[in-house]
Amino acid sequence: MSPDRGVSTVLDVVTCLLLVTAAVGVHVAGQSSQHAATETNEAAAVADVLTTSTVGVDYSVRPESTGEHAPTYPDASDAAYRRSAHGTLGELLAAAAVADTRVDGQRVVPHVEFQERVAGATAERLAAIDDRIRVVARWSPYPGSSINGTVAVGPRPPPDADVEAATTSVSMAEQCPEDRLVSRAHQHGFSGLTRVFAECTVESWFPPAETHAALAGRPPLPAIAEHRYRRAAAAIDADLDGAAAAGDAERANERLIDRLSNRFNAEVRERYDRPERAAEASSVDRVEITVRTW
C-alpha cells in the first residue's frame, strides 16, 4: 500500500490503522447523518460536536499477548508497531468500534490501544462540555448478532435521570448499501443475504488488496496480518487451510466467508420470518453512535 494513498471509508481506515507502516498517518473520512436532533436537545448538540471536532491519536499495534493462535513475531523495535490516525471524533469512534469486533465476546484484533486512545480523546473532549454524557459507538451486521464491536465513553445515566438521546451514523461499507441487501434477499433468500453479510464482515476485517500487501510486506506486517487471520478463524471455527501463512488473502477470506455465511444464516433465520425484513434491519454498512445526556 502506498503511503500517499487516500483513505475514504472506515473500512480502509481500520486496515491502515492495523497494518500499514509505522510512519504513515491515516486520515479517517466517513459520512455521517444525524437523527433525533432538535435545537433544544443537548444530546444532539453533543452528537454535532462528535461529527465536527477533529483529533489525532497515536497508538501501538503490538499484540498485548500472543497466545496459542499467534505466529512467530520477528524482533522489531517499538517504532515498527507505532501508528497514528486523525479524523473527527465520530469517525475515529466508528473505526474503533469496527476494530473492537468480537465473536461471542472473543476479540478478533489482538491489541486494544487504538480503541483506548480514541475513548480517551473522546472523554477529554466531553469533559469540557459536561460530565453527564455517555457515548456508545456500536457496529453489528444486524440487531442481535453474535458478532459485534462496541466502544463506550462516559458513565451510565442514573435509573431515575431525565435522559435526552441523539444518534448519528457513520458509513463504513459503501459496497453494502441497503438496496443491494434487499435485492439479494429478494432474489436469493436468506442464504444469498447472509452471504453478503459474511462478505461485508470479512472485508471489514481483511480488505483483500491491502491485506495481501501486508502479508507480503516487511516484518512485522506479515505476522500482524496472519495473527489476525488465525484469531478470526478460531473465533468462528473456520479452517484457513494454510492460506494466510501462504500469503493468499483472497483464499483466506473465502474460507472465512464460507464459514461465516453459514453462521449468519442460522442466526438470521431464528430472528426473522422473511429475508427482506432482515435486509431492512441490517446495519452492516454503518456504525451507530448514540449520545445520552441527563
PDB file of C-alpha atoms in Angstrom:
ATOM      1  CA  MET A   1       0.000   0.000   0.000  1.00  0.00           C
ATOM      2  CA  SER A   2       1.325   3.414  -0.909  1.00  0.00           C
ATOM      3  CA  PRO A   3       1.863   5.830   1.984  1.00  0.00           C
ATOM      4  CA  ASP A   4       0.224   8.523  -0.172  1.00  0.00           C
ATOM      5  CA  ARG A   5      -2.995   6.582  -0.777  1.00  0.00           C
ATOM      6  CA  GLY A   6      -6.087   8.477   0.340  1.00  0.00           C
ATOM      7  CA  VAL A   7      -8.398   6.807   2.840  1.00  0.00           C
ATOM      8  CA  SER A   8     -12.094   7.400   2.232  1.00  0.00           C
ATOM      9  CA  THR A   9     -14.015   4.850   4.292  1.00  0.00           C
ATOM     10  CA  VAL A  10     -13.893   3.455   7.784  1.00  0.00           C
ATOM     11  CA  LEU A  11     -13.052   0.005   6.377  1.00  0.00           C
ATOM     12  CA  ASP A  12      -9.979   1.393   4.631  1.00  0.00           C
ATOM     13  CA  VAL A  13      -9.065   3.169   7.827  1.00  0.00           C
ATOM     14  CA  VAL A  14      -9.237   0.082  10.022  1.00  0.00           C
ATOM     15  CA  THR A  15      -6.907  -1.712   7.634  1.00  0.00           C
ATOM     16  CA  CYS A  16      -4.475   1.180   7.675  1.00  0.00           C
ATOM     17  CA  LEU A  17      -4.735   1.557  11.432  1.00  0.00           C
ATOM     18  CA  LEU A  18      -3.684  -2.024  11.930  1.00  0.00           C
ATOM     19  CA  LEU A  19      -1.388  -2.878   9.047  1.00  0.00           C
ATOM     20  CA  VAL A  20       0.405  -0.016   7.278  1.00  0.00           C
ATOM     21  CA  THR A  21       3.962   1.023   8.017  1.00  0.00           C
ATOM     22  CA  ALA A  22       4.643   2.959  11.166  1.00  0.00           C
ATOM     23  CA  ALA A  23       5.437   6.322   9.604  1.00  0.00           C
ATOM     24  CA  VAL A  24       2.094   6.673   7.849  1.00  0.00           C
ATOM     25  CA  GLY A  25      -0.503   8.972   9.412  1.00  0.00           C
ATOM     26  CA  VAL A  26      -4.030   7.943   8.478  1.00  0.00           C
ATOM     27  CA  HIS A  27      -6.880  10.401   7.988  1.00  0.00           C
ATOM     28  CA  VAL A  28     -10.277   8.953   8.793  1.00  0.00           C
ATOM     29  CA  ALA A  29     -13.048  10.151   6.472  1.00  0.00           C
ATOM     30  CA  GLY A  30     -16.572   8.836   6.874  1.00  0.00           C
ATOM     31  CA  GLN A  31     -20.062  10.015   6.003  1.00  0.00           C
ATOM     32  CA  SER A  32     -22.340  10.925   8.899  1.00  0.00           C
ATOM     33  CA  SER A  33     -26.059  11.523   9.269  1.00  0.00           C
ATOM     34  CA  GLN A  34     -27.877  12.601  12.406  1.00  0.00           C
ATOM     35  CA  HIS A  35     -31.246  11.568  13.766  1.00  0.00           C
ATOM     36  CA  ALA A  36     -33.458  12.588  16.675  1.00  0.00           C
ATOM     37  CA  ALA A  37     -31.832  16.031  16.697  1.00  0.00           C
ATOM     38  CA  THR A  38     -33.644  19.171  17.788  1.00  0.00           C
ATOM     39  CA  GLU A  39     -32.445  22.650  18.640  1.00  0.00           C
ATOM     40  CA  THR A  40     -33.206  22.098  22.330  1.00  0.00           C
ATOM     41  CA  ASN A  41     -31.764  18.614  22.534  1.00  0.00           C
ATOM     42  CA  GLU A  42     -28.452  18.738  24.381  1.00  0.00           C
ATOM     43  CA  ALA A  43     -27.601  15.223  23.242  1.00  0.00           C
ATOM     44  CA  ALA A  44     -27.982  16.344  19.613  1.00  0.00           C
ATOM     45  CA  ALA A  45     -25.579  19.201  20.292  1.00  0.00           C
ATOM     46  CA  VAL A  46     -23.022  16.734  21.639  1.00  0.00           C
ATOM     47  CA  ALA A  47     -23.542  14.498  18.594  1.00  0.00           C
ATOM     48  CA  ASP A  48     -22.784  17.533  16.439  1.00  0.00           C
ATOM     49  CA  VAL A  49     -19.523  18.025  18.352  1.00  0.00           C
ATOM     50  CA  LEU A  50     -18.559  14.420  17.660  1.00  0.00           C
ATOM     51  CA  THR A  51     -19.096  14.846  13.923  1.00  0.00           C
ATOM     52  CA  THR A  52     -17.200  18.153  13.663  1.00  0.00           C
ATOM     53  CA  SER A  53     -14.362  18.064  16.232  1.00  0.00           C
ATOM     54  CA  THR A  54     -11.120  16.595  14.865  1.00  0.00           C
ATOM     55  CA  VAL A  55      -8.370  14.928  16.879  1.00  0.00           C
ATOM     56  CA  GLY A  56      -5.259  12.857  16.346  1.00  0.00           C
ATOM     57  CA  VAL A  57      -4.286   9.713  18.239  1.00  0.00           C
ATOM     58  CA  ASP A  58      -1.023   7.761  18.424  1.00  0.00           C
ATOM     59  CA  TYR A  59      -1.044   4.085  19.369  1.00  0.00           C
ATOM     60  CA  SER A  60       0.680   0.730  19.021  1.00  0.00           C
ATOM     61  CA  VAL A  61      -0.415  -2.408  17.156  1.00  0.00           C
ATOM     62  CA  ARG A  62       1.912  -4.662  19.108  1.00  0.00           C
ATOM     63  CA  PRO A  63      -0.238  -7.533  20.467  1.00  0.00           C
ATOM     64  CA  GLU A  64      -0.894  -7.482  24.207  1.00  0.00           C
ATOM     65  CA  SER A  65      -0.252 -11.209  24.304  1.00  0.00           C
ATOM     66  CA  THR A  66       0.442 -13.673  21.536  1.00  0.00           C
ATOM     67  CA  GLY A  67      -1.461 -16.722  22.790  1.00  0.00           C
ATOM     68  CA  GLU A  68      -1.939 -20.061  21.110  1.00  0.00           C
ATOM     69  CA  HIS A  69      -3.124 -18.640  17.771  1.00  0.00           C
ATOM     70  CA  ALA A  70      -0.115 -16.371  17.189  1.00  0.00           C
ATOM     71  CA  PRO A  71       2.579 -16.880  14.576  1.00  0.00           C
ATOM     72  CA  THR A  72       6.195 -16.198  15.480  1.00  0.00           C
ATOM     73  CA  TYR A  73       6.677 -12.447  15.721  1.00  0.00           C
ATOM     74  CA  PRO A  74      10.042 -11.138  14.461  1.00  0.00           C
ATOM     75  CA  ASP A  75      12.313  -8.970  16.550  1.00  0.00           C
ATOM     76  CA  ALA A  76      11.290  -5.392  15.825  1.00  0.00           C
ATOM     77  CA  SER A  77      11.576  -2.024  17.503  1.00  0.00           C
ATOM     78  CA  ASP A  78       8.637  -0.355  19.195  1.00  0.00           C
ATOM     79  CA  ALA A  79       8.659   2.171  16.349  1.00  0.00           C
ATOM     80  CA  ALA A  80       7.755  -0.588  13.876  1.00  0.00           C
ATOM     81  CA  TYR A  81       4.448  -1.024  15.686  1.00  0.00           C
ATOM     82  CA  ARG A  82       3.589   2.665  16.106  1.00  0.00           C
ATOM     83  CA  ARG A  83       0.685   4.182  14.191  1.00  0.00           C
ATOM     84  CA  SER A  84      -1.180   7.497  14.087  1.00  0.00           C
ATOM     85  CA  ALA A  85      -4.660   8.496  12.928  1.00  0.00           C
ATOM     86  CA  HIS A  86      -6.546  11.749  12.507  1.00  0.00           C
ATOM     87  CA  GLY A  87     -10.239  12.430  11.959  1.00  0.00           C
ATOM     88  CA  THR A  88     -13.410  13.611  13.623  1.00  0.00           C
ATOM     89  CA  LEU A  89     -14.264  12.036  16.946  1.00  0.00           C
ATOM     90  CA  GLY A  90     -17.236  10.325  15.317  1.00  0.00           C
ATOM     91  CA  GLU A  91     -15.119   8.817  12.546  1.00  0.00           C
ATOM     92  CA  LEU A  92     -12.488   7.609  14.985  1.00  0.00           C
ATOM     93  CA  LEU A  93     -15.156   6.146  17.267  1.00  0.00           C
ATOM     94  CA  ALA A  94     -16.606   4.297  14.273  1.00  0.00           C
ATOM     95  CA  ALA A  95     -13.196   2.920  13.322  1.00  0.00           C
ATOM     96  CA  ALA A  96     -12.621   1.911  16.960  1.00  0.00           C
ATOM     97  CA  ALA A  97     -15.941   0.045  17.112  1.00  0.00           C
ATOM     98  CA  VAL A  98     -15.032  -1.947  13.988  1.00  0.00           C
ATOM     99  CA  ALA A  99     -11.530  -2.603  15.338  1.00  0.00           C
ATOM    100  CA  ASP A 100     -13.154  -3.889  18.546  1.00  0.00           C
ATOM    101  CA  THR A 101     -15.217  -6.527  16.698  1.00  0.00           C
ATOM    102  CA  ARG A 102     -15.778  -9.648  18.786  1.00  0.00           C
ATOM    103  CA  VAL A 103     -17.246 -13.059  18.091  1.00  0.00           C
ATOM    104  CA  ASP A 104     -19.209 -14.313  21.097  1.00  0.00           C
ATOM    105  CA  GLY A 105     -17.123 -11.883  23.141  1.00  0.00           C
ATOM    106  CA  GLN A 106     -13.768 -13.002  21.700  1.00  0.00           C
ATOM    107  CA  ARG A 107     -11.883 -10.094  20.160  1.00  0.00           C
ATOM    108  CA  VAL A 108     -10.536 -10.592  16.628  1.00  0.00           C
ATOM    109  CA  VAL A 109      -7.812  -7.926  16.794  1.00  0.00           C
ATOM    110  CA  PRO A 110      -5.128  -8.827  19.358  1.00  0.00           C
ATOM    111  CA  HIS A 111      -4.469  -5.285  20.587  1.00  0.00           C
ATOM    112  CA  VAL A 112      -6.667  -2.533  22.047  1.00  0.00           C
ATOM    113  CA  GLU A 113      -4.532   0.590  22.327  1.00  0.00           C
ATOM    114  CA  PHE A 114      -6.231   2.294  19.374  1.00  0.00           C
ATOM    115  CA  GLN A 115      -9.658   1.866  20.940  1.00  0.00           C
ATOM    116  CA  GLU A 116      -8.339   3.066  24.297  1.00  0.00           C
ATOM    117  CA  ARG A 117      -6.723   6.173  22.798  1.00  0.00           C
ATOM    118  CA  VAL A 118      -9.878   7.069  20.876  1.00  0.00           C
ATOM    119  CA  ALA A 119     -12.003   6.616  24.006  1.00  0.00           C
ATOM    120  CA  GLY A 120      -9.553   8.771  25.961  1.00  0.00           C
ATOM    121  CA  ALA A 121      -9.600  11.561  23.374  1.00  0.00           C
ATOM    122  CA  THR A 122     -13.402  11.479  23.314  1.00  0.00           C
ATOM    123  CA  ALA A 123     -13.637  11.564  27.115  1.00  0.00           C
ATOM    124  CA  GLU A 124     -11.311  14.562  27.236  1.00  0.00           C
ATOM    125  CA  ARG A 125     -13.455  16.481  24.746  1.00  0.00           C
ATOM    126  CA  LEU A 126     -16.705  15.562  26.513  1.00  0.00           C
ATOM    127  CA  ALA A 127     -15.311  16.610  29.901  1.00  0.00           C
ATOM    128  CA  ALA A 128     -15.071  20.166  28.586  1.00  0.00           C
ATOM    129  CA  ILE A 129     -18.839  20.084  27.934  1.00  0.00           C
ATOM    130  CA  ASP A 130     -20.344  18.178  30.866  1.00  0.00           C
ATOM    131  CA  ASP A 131     -19.658  15.102  32.993  1.00  0.00           C
ATOM    132  CA  ARG A 132     -23.182  13.739  32.425  1.00  0.00           C
ATOM    133  CA  ILE A 133     -22.681  12.388  28.928  1.00  0.00           C
ATOM    134  CA  ARG A 134     -22.438   8.824  27.671  1.00  0.00           C
ATOM    135  CA  VAL A 135     -21.439   7.951  24.125  1.00  0.00           C
ATOM    136  CA  VAL A 136     -21.670   4.436  22.662  1.00  0.00           C
ATOM    137  CA  ALA A 137     -20.417   3.514  19.168  1.00  0.00           C
ATOM    138  CA  ARG A 138     -21.614   0.119  18.020  1.00  0.00           C
ATOM    139  CA  TRP A 139     -21.252  -1.966  14.877  1.00  0.00           C
ATOM    140  CA  SER A 140     -23.030  -5.232  14.081  1.00  0.00           C
ATOM    141  CA  PRO A 141     -24.253  -6.721  10.781  1.00  0.00           C
ATOM    142  CA  TYR A 142     -27.825  -6.905  12.136  1.00  0.00           C
ATOM    143  CA  PRO A 143     -29.531  -6.485  15.528  1.00  0.00           C
ATOM    144  CA  GLY A 144     -28.758  -9.282  17.946  1.00  0.00           C
ATOM    145  CA  SER A 145     -25.777 -10.635  16.011  1.00  0.00           C
ATOM    146  CA  SER A 146     -23.211 -12.595  17.997  1.00  0.00           C
ATOM    147  CA  ILE A 147     -20.558 -10.657  16.050  1.00  0.00           C
ATOM    148  CA  ASN A 148     -20.291  -7.001  17.018  1.00  0.00           C
ATOM    149  CA  GLY A 149     -17.969  -4.238  18.159  1.00  0.00           C
ATOM    150  CA  THR A 150     -18.599  -1.557  20.777  1.00  0.00           C
ATOM    151  CA  VAL A 151     -16.748   1.401  22.255  1.00  0.00           C
ATOM    152  CA  ALA A 152     -18.338   3.261  25.189  1.00  0.00           C
ATOM    153  CA  VAL A 153     -17.273   6.543  26.785  1.00  0.00           C
ATOM    154  CA  GLY A 154     -18.677   8.121  29.926  1.00  0.00           C
ATOM    155  CA  PRO A 155     -20.801   6.915  32.852  1.00  0.00           C
ATOM    156  CA  ARG A 156     -24.210   5.307  32.514  1.00  0.00           C
ATOM    157  CA  PRO A 157     -27.106   7.624  33.395  1.00  0.00           C
ATOM    158  CA  PRO A 158     -28.781   7.013  36.767  1.00  0.00           C
ATOM    159  CA  PRO A 159     -32.001   4.963  36.575  1.00  0.00           C
ATOM    160  CA  ASP A 160     -34.126   7.968  37.626  1.00  0.00           C
ATOM    161  CA  ALA A 161     -32.436  10.512  35.331  1.00  0.00           C
ATOM    162  CA  ASP A 162     -34.302  12.517  32.705  1.00  0.00           C
ATOM    163  CA  VAL A 163     -32.334  11.368  29.657  1.00  0.00           C
ATOM    164  CA  GLU A 164     -32.083  13.013  26.244  1.00  0.00           C
ATOM    165  CA  ALA A 165     -30.738  10.976  23.335  1.00  0.00           C
ATOM    166  CA  ALA A 166     -29.475  11.504  19.806  1.00  0.00           C
ATOM    167  CA  THR A 167     -27.959   9.170  17.235  1.00  0.00           C
ATOM    168  CA  THR A 168     -25.535   9.689  14.375  1.00  0.00           C
ATOM    169  CA  SER A 169     -24.349   7.039  11.942  1.00  0.00           C
ATOM    170  CA  VAL A 170     -21.014   6.756  10.136  1.00  0.00           C
ATOM    171  CA  SER A 171     -20.859   4.933   6.807  1.00  0.00           C
ATOM    172  CA  MET A 172     -18.283   2.135   6.750  1.00  0.00           C
ATOM    173  CA  ALA A 173     -19.075  -0.144   3.807  1.00  0.00           C
ATOM    174  CA  GLU A 174     -20.016   1.536   0.552  1.00  0.00           C
ATOM    175  CA  GLN A 175     -20.273  -1.863  -1.188  1.00  0.00           C
ATOM    176  CA  CYS A 176     -23.033  -2.986   1.215  1.00  0.00           C
ATOM    177  CA  PRO A 177     -25.913  -0.477   0.846  1.00  0.00           C
ATOM    178  CA  GLU A 178     -29.409  -1.431   1.931  1.00  0.00           C
ATOM    179  CA  ASP A 179     -30.742  -1.611  -1.632  1.00  0.00           C
ATOM    180  CA  ARG A 180     -28.136  -4.262  -2.510  1.00  0.00           C
ATOM    181  CA  LEU A 181     -29.071  -6.266   0.569  1.00  0.00           C
ATOM    182  CA  VAL A 182     -32.793  -6.047  -0.155  1.00  0.00           C
ATOM    183  CA  SER A 183     -32.221  -7.074  -3.785  1.00  0.00           C
ATOM    184  CA  ARG A 184     -30.108 -10.060  -2.746  1.00  0.00           C
ATOM    185  CA  ALA A 185     -32.696 -11.081  -0.159  1.00  0.00           C
ATOM    186  CA  HIS A 186     -35.492 -10.877  -2.735  1.00  0.00           C
ATOM    187  CA  GLN A 187     -33.588 -12.823  -5.396  1.00  0.00           C
ATOM    188  CA  HIS A 188     -31.695 -15.396  -3.326  1.00  0.00           C
ATOM    189  CA  GLY A 189     -33.448 -15.565   0.044  1.00  0.00           C
ATOM    190  CA  PHE A 190     -31.744 -15.993   3.391  1.00  0.00           C
ATOM    191  CA  SER A 191     -28.694 -17.794   2.006  1.00  0.00           C
ATOM    192  CA  GLY A 192     -27.956 -15.053  -0.530  1.00  0.00           C
ATOM    193  CA  LEU A 193     -28.436 -12.279   2.022  1.00  0.00           C
ATOM    194  CA  THR A 194     -26.278 -13.855   4.703  1.00  0.00           C
ATOM    195  CA  ARG A 195     -23.548 -14.474   2.121  1.00  0.00           C
ATOM    196  CA  VAL A 196     -23.427 -10.688   1.613  1.00  0.00           C
ATOM    197  CA  PHE A 197     -23.370 -10.166   5.393  1.00  0.00           C
ATOM    198  CA  ALA A 198     -20.364 -12.501   5.570  1.00  0.00           C
ATOM    199  CA  GLU A 199     -18.574 -10.839   2.640  1.00  0.00           C
ATOM    200  CA  CYS A 200     -19.029  -7.361   4.146  1.00  0.00           C
ATOM    201  CA  THR A 201     -17.917  -8.508   7.593  1.00  0.00           C
ATOM    202  CA  VAL A 202     -14.801 -10.342   6.418  1.00  0.00           C
ATOM    203  CA  GLU A 203     -13.831  -7.455   4.155  1.00  0.00           C
ATOM    204  CA  SER A 204     -14.135  -5.140   7.154  1.00  0.00           C
ATOM    205  CA  TRP A 205     -11.523  -7.302   8.859  1.00  0.00           C
ATOM    206  CA  PHE A 206      -9.365  -8.111   5.829  1.00  0.00           C
ATOM    207  CA  PRO A 207      -9.809  -5.948   2.682  1.00  0.00           C
ATOM    208  CA  PRO A 208      -8.145  -8.261   0.109  1.00  0.00           C
ATOM    209  CA  ALA A 209      -5.701  -5.957  -1.681  1.00  0.00           C
ATOM    210  CA  GLU A 210      -4.443  -4.216   1.439  1.00  0.00           C
ATOM    211  CA  THR A 211      -4.226  -7.421   3.464  1.00  0.00           C
ATOM    212  CA  HIS A 212      -2.366  -9.171   0.642  1.00  0.00           C
ATOM    213  CA  ALA A 213       0.134  -6.281   0.669  1.00  0.00           C
ATOM    214  CA  ALA A 214       0.552  -6.666   4.424  1.00  0.00           C
ATOM    215  CA  LEU A 215       1.124 -10.423   4.173  1.00  0.00           C
ATOM    216  CA  ALA A 216       3.851  -9.747   1.588  1.00  0.00           C
ATOM    217  CA  GLY A 217       5.243  -6.694   3.369  1.00  0.00           C
ATOM    218  CA  ARG A 218       8.158  -6.046   5.668  1.00  0.00           C
ATOM    219  CA  PRO A 219       8.200  -7.547   9.153  1.00  0.00           C
ATOM    220  CA  PRO A 220       6.292  -7.307  11.399  1.00  0.00           C
ATOM    221  CA  LEU A 221       3.385  -6.736   8.966  1.00  0.00           C
ATOM    222  CA  PRO A 222       3.029 -10.400   7.842  1.00  0.00           C
ATOM    223  CA  ALA A 223       2.925 -11.603  11.453  1.00  0.00           C
ATOM    224  CA  ILE A 224       0.321  -8.982  12.405  1.00  0.00           C
ATOM    225  CA  ALA A 225      -1.922  -9.904   9.489  1.00  0.00           C
ATOM    226  CA  GLU A 226      -1.536 -13.651   9.943  1.00  0.00           C
ATOM    227  CA  HIS A 227      -2.187 -13.330  13.669  1.00  0.00           C
ATOM    228  CA  ARG A 228      -5.499 -11.582  12.967  1.00  0.00           C
ATOM    229  CA  TYR A 229      -6.456 -14.266  10.447  1.00  0.00           C
ATOM    230  CA  ARG A 230      -5.745 -17.018  12.936  1.00  0.00           C
ATOM    231  CA  ARG A 231      -7.788 -15.323  15.658  1.00  0.00           C
ATOM    232  CA  ALA A 232     -10.713 -14.725  13.312  1.00  0.00           C
ATOM    233  CA  ALA A 233     -10.633 -18.339  12.131  1.00  0.00           C
ATOM    234  CA  ALA A 234     -10.503 -19.649  15.689  1.00  0.00           C
ATOM    235  CA  ALA A 235     -13.391 -17.392  16.746  1.00  0.00           C
ATOM    236  CA  ILE A 236     -15.760 -18.686  14.039  1.00  0.00           C
ATOM    237  CA  ASP A 237     -14.324 -22.224  13.899  1.00  0.00           C
ATOM    238  CA  ALA A 238     -13.009 -21.875  10.340  1.00  0.00           C
ATOM    239  CA  ASP A 239     -10.133 -23.734   8.714  1.00  0.00           C
ATOM    240  CA  LEU A 240      -7.801 -21.446   6.737  1.00  0.00           C
ATOM    241  CA  ASP A 241      -6.056 -24.444   5.173  1.00  0.00           C
ATOM    242  CA  GLY A 242      -2.725 -22.600   5.313  1.00  0.00           C
ATOM    243  CA  ALA A 243      -3.941 -19.712   3.122  1.00  0.00           C
ATOM    244  CA  ALA A 244      -2.809 -16.887   5.433  1.00  0.00           C
ATOM    245  CA  ALA A 245       0.583 -18.470   6.057  1.00  0.00           C
ATOM    246  CA  ALA A 246       0.999 -18.727   2.271  1.00  0.00           C
ATOM    247  CA  GLY A 247       0.174 -15.035   1.854  1.00  0.00           C
ATOM    248  CA  ASP A 248      -3.082 -15.738  -0.030  1.00  0.00           C
ATOM    249  CA  ALA A 249      -5.527 -13.185   1.363  1.00  0.00           C
ATOM    250  CA  GLU A 250      -8.213 -13.921  -1.235  1.00  0.00           C
ATOM    251  CA  ARG A 251      -8.360 -17.634  -0.427  1.00  0.00           C
ATOM    252  CA  ALA A 252      -8.163 -16.974   3.315  1.00  0.00           C
ATOM    253  CA  ASN A 253     -11.096 -14.578   3.024  1.00  0.00           C
ATOM    254  CA  GLU A 254     -13.134 -17.119   1.085  1.00  0.00           C
ATOM    255  CA  ARG A 255     -12.587 -19.699   3.808  1.00  0.00           C
ATOM    256  CA  LEU A 256     -13.805 -17.222   6.434  1.00  0.00           C
ATOM    257  CA  ILE A 257     -16.764 -16.091   4.301  1.00  0.00           C
ATOM    258  CA  ASP A 258     -17.927 -19.669   3.711  1.00  0.00           C
ATOM    259  CA  ARG A 259     -17.935 -20.437   7.408  1.00  0.00           C
ATOM    260  CA  LEU A 260     -19.391 -17.099   8.488  1.00  0.00           C
ATOM    261  CA  SER A 261     -22.247 -17.161   5.982  1.00  0.00           C
ATOM    262  CA  ASN A 262     -23.424 -20.466   7.453  1.00  0.00           C
ATOM    263  CA  ARG A 263     -23.284 -18.981  10.944  1.00  0.00           C
ATOM    264  CA  PHE A 264     -25.204 -15.867   9.900  1.00  0.00           C
ATOM    265  CA  ASN A 265     -27.765 -17.959   8.018  1.00  0.00           C
ATOM    266  CA  ALA A 266     -28.634 -19.906  11.144  1.00  0.00           C
ATOM    267  CA  GLU A 267     -28.854 -16.757  13.301  1.00  0.00           C
ATOM    268  CA  VAL A 268     -30.898 -14.698  10.866  1.00  0.00           C
ATOM    269  CA  ARG A 269     -33.448 -17.468  10.239  1.00  0.00           C
ATOM    270  CA  GLU A 270     -34.086 -17.611  14.000  1.00  0.00           C
ATOM    271  CA  ARG A 271     -34.731 -13.858  14.215  1.00  0.00           C
ATOM    272  CA  TYR A 272     -36.637 -13.009  11.036  1.00  0.00           C
ATOM    273  CA  ASP A 273     -39.536 -14.651   9.219  1.00  0.00           C
ATOM    274  CA  ARG A 274     -38.572 -13.130   5.841  1.00  0.00           C
ATOM    275  CA  PRO A 275     -35.135 -12.313   4.363  1.00  0.00           C
ATOM    276  CA  GLU A 276     -36.358  -8.879   3.200  1.00  0.00           C
ATOM    277  CA  ARG A 277     -37.037  -7.904   6.813  1.00  0.00           C
ATOM    278  CA  ALA A 278     -33.540  -8.978   7.806  1.00  0.00           C
ATOM    279  CA  ALA A 279     -32.102  -6.882   4.974  1.00  0.00           C
ATOM    280  CA  GLU A 280     -34.085  -3.818   6.027  1.00  0.00           C
ATOM    281  CA  ALA A 281     -32.936  -4.228   9.647  1.00  0.00           C
ATOM    282  CA  SER A 282     -29.277  -4.639   8.692  1.00  0.00           C
ATOM    283  CA  SER A 283     -26.617  -2.221   9.919  1.00  0.00           C
ATOM    284  CA  VAL A 284     -23.647  -3.961   8.288  1.00  0.00           C
ATOM    285  CA  ASP A 285     -22.824  -0.803   6.299  1.00  0.00           C
ATOM    286  CA  ARG A 286     -22.596   1.661   9.182  1.00  0.00           C
ATOM    287  CA  VAL A 287     -21.620   2.313  12.785  1.00  0.00           C
ATOM    288  CA  GLU A 288     -24.326   3.771  15.016  1.00  0.00           C
ATOM    289  CA  ILE A 289     -23.198   6.308  17.625  1.00  0.00           C
ATOM    290  CA  THR A 290     -25.665   7.069  20.395  1.00  0.00           C
ATOM    291  CA  VAL A 291     -25.325  10.045  22.745  1.00  0.00           C
ATOM    292  CA  ARG A 292     -27.201  10.281  26.059  1.00  0.00           C
ATOM    293  CA  THR A 293     -27.208  13.326  28.338  1.00  0.00           C
ATOM    294  CA  TRP A 294     -29.022  13.979  31.619  1.00  0.00           C
TER     295      TRP A 294
END
